[in-house]
Coordinates of C-alpha atoms in Angstrom, one line a residue:
X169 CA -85.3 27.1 97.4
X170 CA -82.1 27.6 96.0
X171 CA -80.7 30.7 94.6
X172 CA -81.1 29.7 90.9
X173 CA -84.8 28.4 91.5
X174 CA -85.0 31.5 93.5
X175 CA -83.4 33.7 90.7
X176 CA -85.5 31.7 87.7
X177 CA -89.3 32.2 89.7
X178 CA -87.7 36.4 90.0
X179 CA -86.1 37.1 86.3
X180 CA -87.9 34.4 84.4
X181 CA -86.2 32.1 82.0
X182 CA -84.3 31.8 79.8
X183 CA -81.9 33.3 81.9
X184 CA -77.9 33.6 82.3
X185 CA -76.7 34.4 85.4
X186 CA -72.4 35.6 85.8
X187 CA -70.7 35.3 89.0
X188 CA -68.2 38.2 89.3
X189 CA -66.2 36.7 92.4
X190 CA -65.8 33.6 89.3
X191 CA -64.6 36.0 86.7
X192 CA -61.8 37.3 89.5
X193 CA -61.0 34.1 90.9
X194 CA -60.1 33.2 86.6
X195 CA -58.2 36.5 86.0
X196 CA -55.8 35.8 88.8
X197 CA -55.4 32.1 88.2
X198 CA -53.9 32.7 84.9
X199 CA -52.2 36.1 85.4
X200 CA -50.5 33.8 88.1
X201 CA -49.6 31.0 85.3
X202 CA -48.0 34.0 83.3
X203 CA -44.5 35.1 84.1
X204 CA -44.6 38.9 85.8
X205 CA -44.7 41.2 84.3
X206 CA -47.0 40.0 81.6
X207 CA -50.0 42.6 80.4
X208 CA -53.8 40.1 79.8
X209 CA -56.1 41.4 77.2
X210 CA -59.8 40.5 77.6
X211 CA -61.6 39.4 74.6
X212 CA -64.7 41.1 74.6
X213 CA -65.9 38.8 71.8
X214 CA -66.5 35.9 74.5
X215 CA -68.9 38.3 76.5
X216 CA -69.3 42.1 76.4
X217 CA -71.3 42.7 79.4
X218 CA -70.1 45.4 81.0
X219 CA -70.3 44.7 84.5
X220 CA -68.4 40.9 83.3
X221 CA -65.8 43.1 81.4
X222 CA -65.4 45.7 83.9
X223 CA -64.2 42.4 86.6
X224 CA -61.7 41.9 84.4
X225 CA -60.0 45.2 85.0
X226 CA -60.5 45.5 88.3
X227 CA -57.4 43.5 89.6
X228 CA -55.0 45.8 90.2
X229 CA -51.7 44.8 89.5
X230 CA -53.4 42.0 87.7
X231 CA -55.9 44.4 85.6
X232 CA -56.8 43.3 81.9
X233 CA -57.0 45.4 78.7
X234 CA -59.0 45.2 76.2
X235 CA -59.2 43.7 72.8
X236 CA -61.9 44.7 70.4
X237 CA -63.0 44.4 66.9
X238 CA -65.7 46.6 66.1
X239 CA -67.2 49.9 67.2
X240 CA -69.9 47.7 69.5
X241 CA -67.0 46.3 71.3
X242 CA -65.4 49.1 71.7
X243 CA -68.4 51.1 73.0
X244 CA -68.8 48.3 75.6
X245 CA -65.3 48.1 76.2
X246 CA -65.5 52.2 77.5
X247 CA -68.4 51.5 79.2
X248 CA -66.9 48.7 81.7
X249 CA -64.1 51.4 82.4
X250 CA -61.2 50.6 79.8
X251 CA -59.8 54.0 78.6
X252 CA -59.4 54.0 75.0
X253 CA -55.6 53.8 75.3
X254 CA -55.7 49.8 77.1
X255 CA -58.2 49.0 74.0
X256 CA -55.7 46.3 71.4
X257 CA -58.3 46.5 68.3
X258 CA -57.7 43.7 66.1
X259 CA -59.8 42.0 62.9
X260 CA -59.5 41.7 59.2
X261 CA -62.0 44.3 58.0
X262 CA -61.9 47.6 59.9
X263 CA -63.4 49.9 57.5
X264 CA -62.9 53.2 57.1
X265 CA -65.3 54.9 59.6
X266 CA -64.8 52.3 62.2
X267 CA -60.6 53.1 62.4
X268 CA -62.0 57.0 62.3
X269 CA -64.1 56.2 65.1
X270 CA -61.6 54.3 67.3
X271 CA -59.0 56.8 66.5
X272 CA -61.1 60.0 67.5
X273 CA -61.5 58.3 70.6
X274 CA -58.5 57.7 71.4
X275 CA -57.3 53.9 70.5
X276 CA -53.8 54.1 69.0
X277 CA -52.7 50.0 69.1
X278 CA -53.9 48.2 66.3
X279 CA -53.5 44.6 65.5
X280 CA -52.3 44.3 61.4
X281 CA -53.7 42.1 59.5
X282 CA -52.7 42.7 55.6
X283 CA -50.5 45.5 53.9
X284 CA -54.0 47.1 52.6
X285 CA -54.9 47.0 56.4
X286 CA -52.0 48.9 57.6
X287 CA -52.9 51.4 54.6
X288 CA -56.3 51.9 55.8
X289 CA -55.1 52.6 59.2
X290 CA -52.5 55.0 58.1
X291 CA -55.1 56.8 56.1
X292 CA -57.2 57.0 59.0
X293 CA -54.5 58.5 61.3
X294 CA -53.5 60.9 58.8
X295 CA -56.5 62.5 58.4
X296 CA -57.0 62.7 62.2
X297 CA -53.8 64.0 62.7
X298 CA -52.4 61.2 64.8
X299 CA -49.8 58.3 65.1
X300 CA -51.2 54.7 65.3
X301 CA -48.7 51.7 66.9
X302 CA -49.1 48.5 64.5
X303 CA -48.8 45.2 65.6
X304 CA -48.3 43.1 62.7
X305 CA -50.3 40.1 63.2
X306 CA -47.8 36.9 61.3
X307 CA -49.1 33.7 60.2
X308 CA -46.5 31.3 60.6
X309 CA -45.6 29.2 57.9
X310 CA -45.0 26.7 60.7
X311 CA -46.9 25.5 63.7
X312 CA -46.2 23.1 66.3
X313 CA -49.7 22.7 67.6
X314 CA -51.1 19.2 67.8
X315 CA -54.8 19.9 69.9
X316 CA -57.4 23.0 70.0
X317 CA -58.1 24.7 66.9
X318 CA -55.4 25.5 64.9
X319 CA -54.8 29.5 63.9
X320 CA -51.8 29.4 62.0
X321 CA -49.4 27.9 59.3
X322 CA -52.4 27.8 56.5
X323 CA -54.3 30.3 53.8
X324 CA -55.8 32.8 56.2
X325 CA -57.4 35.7 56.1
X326 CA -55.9 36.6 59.3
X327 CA -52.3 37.6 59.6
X328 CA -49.6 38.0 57.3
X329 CA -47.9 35.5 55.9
X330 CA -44.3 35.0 57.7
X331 CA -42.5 34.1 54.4
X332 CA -43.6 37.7 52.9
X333 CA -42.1 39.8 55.2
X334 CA -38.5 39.9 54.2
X335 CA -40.3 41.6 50.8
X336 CA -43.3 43.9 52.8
X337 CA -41.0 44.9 55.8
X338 CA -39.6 48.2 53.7
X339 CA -43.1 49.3 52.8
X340 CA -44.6 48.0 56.1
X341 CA -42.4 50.7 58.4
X342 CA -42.9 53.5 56.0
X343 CA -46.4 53.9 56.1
X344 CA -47.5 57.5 56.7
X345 CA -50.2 57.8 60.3
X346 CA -48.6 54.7 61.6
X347 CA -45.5 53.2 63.4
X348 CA -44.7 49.5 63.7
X349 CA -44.1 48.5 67.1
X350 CA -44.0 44.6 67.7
X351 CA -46.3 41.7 66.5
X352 CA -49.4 39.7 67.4
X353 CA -49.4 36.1 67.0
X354 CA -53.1 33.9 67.7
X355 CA -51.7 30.5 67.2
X356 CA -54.7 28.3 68.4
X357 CA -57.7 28.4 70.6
X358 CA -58.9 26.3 73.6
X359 CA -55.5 23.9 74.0
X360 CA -56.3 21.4 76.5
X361 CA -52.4 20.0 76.0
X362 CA -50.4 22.2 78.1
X363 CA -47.5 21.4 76.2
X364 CA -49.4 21.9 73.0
X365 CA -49.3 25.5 74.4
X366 CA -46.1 26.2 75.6
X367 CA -44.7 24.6 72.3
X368 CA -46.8 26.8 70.0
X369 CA -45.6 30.0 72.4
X370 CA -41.9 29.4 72.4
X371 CA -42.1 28.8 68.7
X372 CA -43.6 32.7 68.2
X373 CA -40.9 33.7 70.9
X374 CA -38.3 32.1 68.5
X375 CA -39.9 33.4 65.5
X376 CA -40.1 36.8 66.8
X377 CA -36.6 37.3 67.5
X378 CA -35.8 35.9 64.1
X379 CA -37.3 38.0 62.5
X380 CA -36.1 40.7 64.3
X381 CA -32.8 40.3 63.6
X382 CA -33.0 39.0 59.9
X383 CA -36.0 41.1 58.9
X384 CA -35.7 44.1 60.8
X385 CA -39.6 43.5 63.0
X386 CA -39.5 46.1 65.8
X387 CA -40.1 44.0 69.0
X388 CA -41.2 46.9 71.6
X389 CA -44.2 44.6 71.9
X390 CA -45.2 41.0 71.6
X391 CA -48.2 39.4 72.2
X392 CA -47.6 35.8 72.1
X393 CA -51.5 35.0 72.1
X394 CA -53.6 33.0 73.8
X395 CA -55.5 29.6 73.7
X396 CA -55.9 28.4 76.9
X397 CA -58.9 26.5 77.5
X398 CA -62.0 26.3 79.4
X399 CA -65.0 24.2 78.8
X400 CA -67.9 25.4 77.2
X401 CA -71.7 24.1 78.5
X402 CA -70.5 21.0 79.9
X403 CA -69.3 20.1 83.3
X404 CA -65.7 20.3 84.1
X405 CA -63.4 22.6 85.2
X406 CA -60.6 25.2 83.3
X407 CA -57.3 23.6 82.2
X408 CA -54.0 24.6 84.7
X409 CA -51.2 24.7 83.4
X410 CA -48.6 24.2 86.0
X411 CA -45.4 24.8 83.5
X412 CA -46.8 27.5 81.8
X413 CA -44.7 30.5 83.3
X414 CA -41.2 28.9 84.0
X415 CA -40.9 27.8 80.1
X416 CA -41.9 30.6 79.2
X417 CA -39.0 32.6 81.3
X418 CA -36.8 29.8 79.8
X419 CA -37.4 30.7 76.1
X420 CA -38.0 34.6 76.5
X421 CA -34.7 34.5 78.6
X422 CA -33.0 32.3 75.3
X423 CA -34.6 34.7 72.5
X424 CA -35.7 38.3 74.1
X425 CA -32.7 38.3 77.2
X426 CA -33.8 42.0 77.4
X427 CA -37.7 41.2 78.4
X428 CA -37.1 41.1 81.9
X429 CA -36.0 45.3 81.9
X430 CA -38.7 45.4 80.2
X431 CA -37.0 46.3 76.5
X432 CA -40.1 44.4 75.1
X433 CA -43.7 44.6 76.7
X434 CA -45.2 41.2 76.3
X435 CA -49.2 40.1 76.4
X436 CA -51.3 37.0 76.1
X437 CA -55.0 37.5 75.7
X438 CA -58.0 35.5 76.5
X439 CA -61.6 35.4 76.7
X440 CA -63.7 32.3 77.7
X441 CA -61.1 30.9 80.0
X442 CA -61.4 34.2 81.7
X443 CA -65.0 34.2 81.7
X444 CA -66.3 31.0 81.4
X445 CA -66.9 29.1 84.4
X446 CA -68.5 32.4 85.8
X447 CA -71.7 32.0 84.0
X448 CA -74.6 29.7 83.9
X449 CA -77.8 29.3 81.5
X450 CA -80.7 28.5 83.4
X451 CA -83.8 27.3 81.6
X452 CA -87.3 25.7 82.3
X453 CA -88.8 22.6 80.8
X454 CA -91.9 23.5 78.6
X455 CA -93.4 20.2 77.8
X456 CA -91.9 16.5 77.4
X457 CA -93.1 14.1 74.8
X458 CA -92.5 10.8 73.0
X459 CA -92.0 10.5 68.9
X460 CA -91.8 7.3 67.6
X461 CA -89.4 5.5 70.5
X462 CA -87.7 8.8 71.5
X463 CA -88.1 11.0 74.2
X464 CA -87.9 15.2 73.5
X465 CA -87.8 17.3 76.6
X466 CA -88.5 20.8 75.1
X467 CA -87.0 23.9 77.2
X468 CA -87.4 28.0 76.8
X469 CA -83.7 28.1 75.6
X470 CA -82.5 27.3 72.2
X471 CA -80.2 28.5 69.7
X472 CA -81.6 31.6 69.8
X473 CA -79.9 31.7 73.2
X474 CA -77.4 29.6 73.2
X475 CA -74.4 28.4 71.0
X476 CA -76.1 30.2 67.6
X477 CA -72.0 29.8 66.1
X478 CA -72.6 26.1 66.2
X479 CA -73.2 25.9 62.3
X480 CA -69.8 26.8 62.5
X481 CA -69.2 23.7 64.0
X482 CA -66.4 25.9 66.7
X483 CA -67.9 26.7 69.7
X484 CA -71.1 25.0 70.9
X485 CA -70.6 21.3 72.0
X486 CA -71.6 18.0 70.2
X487 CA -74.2 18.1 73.0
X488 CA -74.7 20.7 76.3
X489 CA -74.6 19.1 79.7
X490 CA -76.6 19.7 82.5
X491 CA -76.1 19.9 86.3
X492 CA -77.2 17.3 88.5
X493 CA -77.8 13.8 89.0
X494 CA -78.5 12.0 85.2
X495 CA -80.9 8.7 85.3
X496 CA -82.7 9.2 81.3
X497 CA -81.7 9.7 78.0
X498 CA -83.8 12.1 75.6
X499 CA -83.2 14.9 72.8
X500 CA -82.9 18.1 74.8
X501 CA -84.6 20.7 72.5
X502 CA -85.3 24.5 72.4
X503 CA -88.7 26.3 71.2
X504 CA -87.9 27.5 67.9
X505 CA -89.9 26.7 64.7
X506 CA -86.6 24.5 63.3
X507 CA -85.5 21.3 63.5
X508 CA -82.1 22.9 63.9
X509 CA -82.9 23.7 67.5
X510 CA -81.4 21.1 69.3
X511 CA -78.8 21.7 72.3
X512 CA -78.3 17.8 72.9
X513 CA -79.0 14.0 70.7
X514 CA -79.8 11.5 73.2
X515 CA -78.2 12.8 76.4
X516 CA -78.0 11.9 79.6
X517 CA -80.7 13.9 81.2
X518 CA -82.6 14.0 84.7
X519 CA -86.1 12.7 84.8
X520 CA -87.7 15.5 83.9
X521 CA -91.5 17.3 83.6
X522 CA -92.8 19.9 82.7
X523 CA -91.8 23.3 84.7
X524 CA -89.0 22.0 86.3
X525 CA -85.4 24.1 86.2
X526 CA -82.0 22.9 84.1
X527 CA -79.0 24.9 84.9
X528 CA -76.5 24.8 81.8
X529 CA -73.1 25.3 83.4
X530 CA -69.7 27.2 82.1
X531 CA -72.0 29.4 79.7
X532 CA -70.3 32.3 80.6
X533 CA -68.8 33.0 77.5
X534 CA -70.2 32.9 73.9
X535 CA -74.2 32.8 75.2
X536 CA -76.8 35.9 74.5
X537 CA -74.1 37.4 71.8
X538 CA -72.8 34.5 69.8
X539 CA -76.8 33.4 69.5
X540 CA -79.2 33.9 66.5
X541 CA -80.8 36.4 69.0
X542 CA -83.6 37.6 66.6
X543 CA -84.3 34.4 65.2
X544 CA -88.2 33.9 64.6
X545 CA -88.6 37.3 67.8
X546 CA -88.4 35.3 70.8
X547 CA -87.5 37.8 73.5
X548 CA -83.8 38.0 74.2
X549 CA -83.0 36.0 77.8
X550 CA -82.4 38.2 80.9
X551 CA -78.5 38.3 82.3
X552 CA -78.4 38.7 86.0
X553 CA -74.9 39.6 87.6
X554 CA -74.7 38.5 91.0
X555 CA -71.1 38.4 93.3
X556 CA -71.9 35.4 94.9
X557 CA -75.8 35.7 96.3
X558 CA -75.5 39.5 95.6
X559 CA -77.9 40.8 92.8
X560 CA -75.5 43.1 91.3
X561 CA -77.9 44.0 88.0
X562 CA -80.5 42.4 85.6
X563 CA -80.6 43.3 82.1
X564 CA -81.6 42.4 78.7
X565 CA -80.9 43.2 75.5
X566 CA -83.9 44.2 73.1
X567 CA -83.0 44.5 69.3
X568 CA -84.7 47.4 67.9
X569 CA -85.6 48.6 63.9
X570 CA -84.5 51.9 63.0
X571 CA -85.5 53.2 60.0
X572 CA -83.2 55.8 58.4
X573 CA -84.3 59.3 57.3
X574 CA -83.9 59.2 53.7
X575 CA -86.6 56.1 53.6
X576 CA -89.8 56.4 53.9
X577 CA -91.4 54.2 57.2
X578 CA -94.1 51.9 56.3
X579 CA -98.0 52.9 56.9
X580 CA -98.7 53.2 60.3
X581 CA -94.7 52.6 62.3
X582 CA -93.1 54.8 63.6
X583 CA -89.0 54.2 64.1
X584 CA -88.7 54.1 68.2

């Protein structure tokens, strides 16, 4: 018995099980394709399991931050070990009691998305007494990206439009509670093109110090943002990319000649590619059965635990693939009461029957969180962290109802 079937008969299935000797092997890999000196901010969004988040600060001299978005992330983000101060919280809609939360505990960089953004920080700060740094996040009006998803040079609600700053630049570094101390740039996700990559990150480089110089942008910090790609349950491994940190030098050395003394501090961040190829979705065949000329093999894991953001048409695959050898074709298909709950059309498949065990691979990021996890109350899938053949932990999340004091509970529940 292997260690997944022997993992599968212990913890049941669905399960996810994360590697932490992957996740380091990942965060040194691309801290190596960085030029030194470079700070990495982890992405909590791709997966905030603490013990997977806390691996990605355990490096040493190659030890991620953080980068959050909401109070959740941020709790999990404490919890793996990040002090507030190495948190980068980011996103379009930080209310008011969200910044007073992050502030009080002690974040003070904040990602800019809007004037009214910056305002709400500044408020924020204010009435805590404090000094938050702003990274203004800039939309491009340009982009030289040809592959991955695009992030910049269109209507957005992320970012501020670069053609507005000469105009907002006054009112931007006069905010009371805040100080403007570099800019974020997220130009595209999962580039496959290395040179797709490096051209989209020397053109923020280039933008940066322009506007710098014409529009007065503070450049104590840059974070040139990220991109770089991993797949995502299918087979294959993450991109390299060999050129990455010498063209980097090249252009930083052109447009910030003082970034090696360190005059600006300079980031990337990432998430899946750091996290990815560390996980792996394991799930049991429930029952196989023809319809009308096609075949159905029907598992314990759907869209309730894997890939939920696929309406989005972004993250989960045109179809999952599976490990091992492939010798039939059927509609691999999870257990919810929907037609939606399909992970695969007329894919390549093992011979299968009933009971026996798939492993999904590269599901390390966007699985139990980026799922309809409540959808029609299946039980949430158990996440086992091993390092190597190591148990390390088992957990699972369980969503709970809490009804609030002012309302009355219905007859006969009590809130837990």
């Amino acid at each position: 018995m292997n260690s997944h079937e022997e993992w599968a008969a212990r913890f049941g299935t669905p399960l996810y099980v994360y590697d932490l000797d992957r996740v380091a092997v990942a965060r040194d890999e691309l801290f190596s394709m960085l030029p030194e000196g470079f700070e990495l901010y982890y992405a909590l969004k791709a997966n905030p399991h603490p013990e997977v988040a806390r691996a990605t600060r355990e490096g040493g001299s190659h030890a991620c931050r953080a980068e959050i978005s909401s109070s959740g992330e941020l709790a999990a983000a404490l919890s793996a070990g990040f002090a507030a101060e190495e948190c980068l919280y980011t996103g379009p809609g930080k209310t008011d009691g969200e910044l007073d939360h992050a502030l009080g505990l002690g974040v003070r960089m904040f990602s800019v998305e809007s004037l009214g953004d910056l305002r709400h920080i500044g408020a924020a700060a204010v009435r805590l007494g404090v000094t938050a740094q702003a990274l203004l996040r800039i939309n491009s009006l340009t982009a030289s990206a040809t592959t991955g998803m695009r992030m910049m040079g269109k209507p957005s609600q992320f970012g501020i439009d670069s053609e507005t700053l000469p105009e907002l630049m006054p009112e931007l570094t006069s905010i009371a509670g805040t100080r403007v101390v570099g800019a974020h740039f997220f130009t595209m996700s999962n580039a496959k093109d290395e040179a797709s990559l490096i051209g989209e990150m020397q053109h923020v480089i280039a933008l940066a110090a322009e506007l710098g110089r014409e529009v007065g942008l503070p450049l104590e910090f840059l974070d040139i943002g990220g991109g770089f790609s991993s797949p995502y349950a299918v087979r294959g491994e993450r991109a390299v990319y060999d050129k990455l940190r010498t063209e980097l030098e090249s252009s930083l050395d052109v447009h910030l000649p003082g970034w090696r003394d360190g005059t600006t501090r300079l980031a990337c961040e990432s998430g899946r590619y750091l996290v990815g190829d560390s996980g792996s979705l394991l799930t049991r065949v429930v029952n196989v059965k023809q319809s009308r000329g096609g075949k159905f093999v029907i598992v314990d894991a759907g869209i309730n635990t894997l890939g939920g953001l696929s309406g989005l048409g972004r993250l989960l695959p045109a179809s999952v693939e599976v490990d091992g050898d492939t010798s039939d074709v059927a509609s691999l298909v999870g257990p919810l009461c929907t037609p939606g709950d399909i992970l695969g059309r007329d894919i390549d498949l093992p011979e299968l029957s009933g009971g026996e065990l798939l492993t999904v691979p590269n599901a390390g990021a966007y699985g139990v969180t980026a799922s309809l996890l409540t959808f029609l109350g299946r039980p949430a899938p158990a996440e086992l962290v091993v390092r190597g053949e190591e148990v390390v932990s088992v957990s699972r999340l369980e969503p709970r109802r809490v009804f609030e004091s002012s309302g009355a509970e219905p007859s006969g529940v009590a809130a837990e």
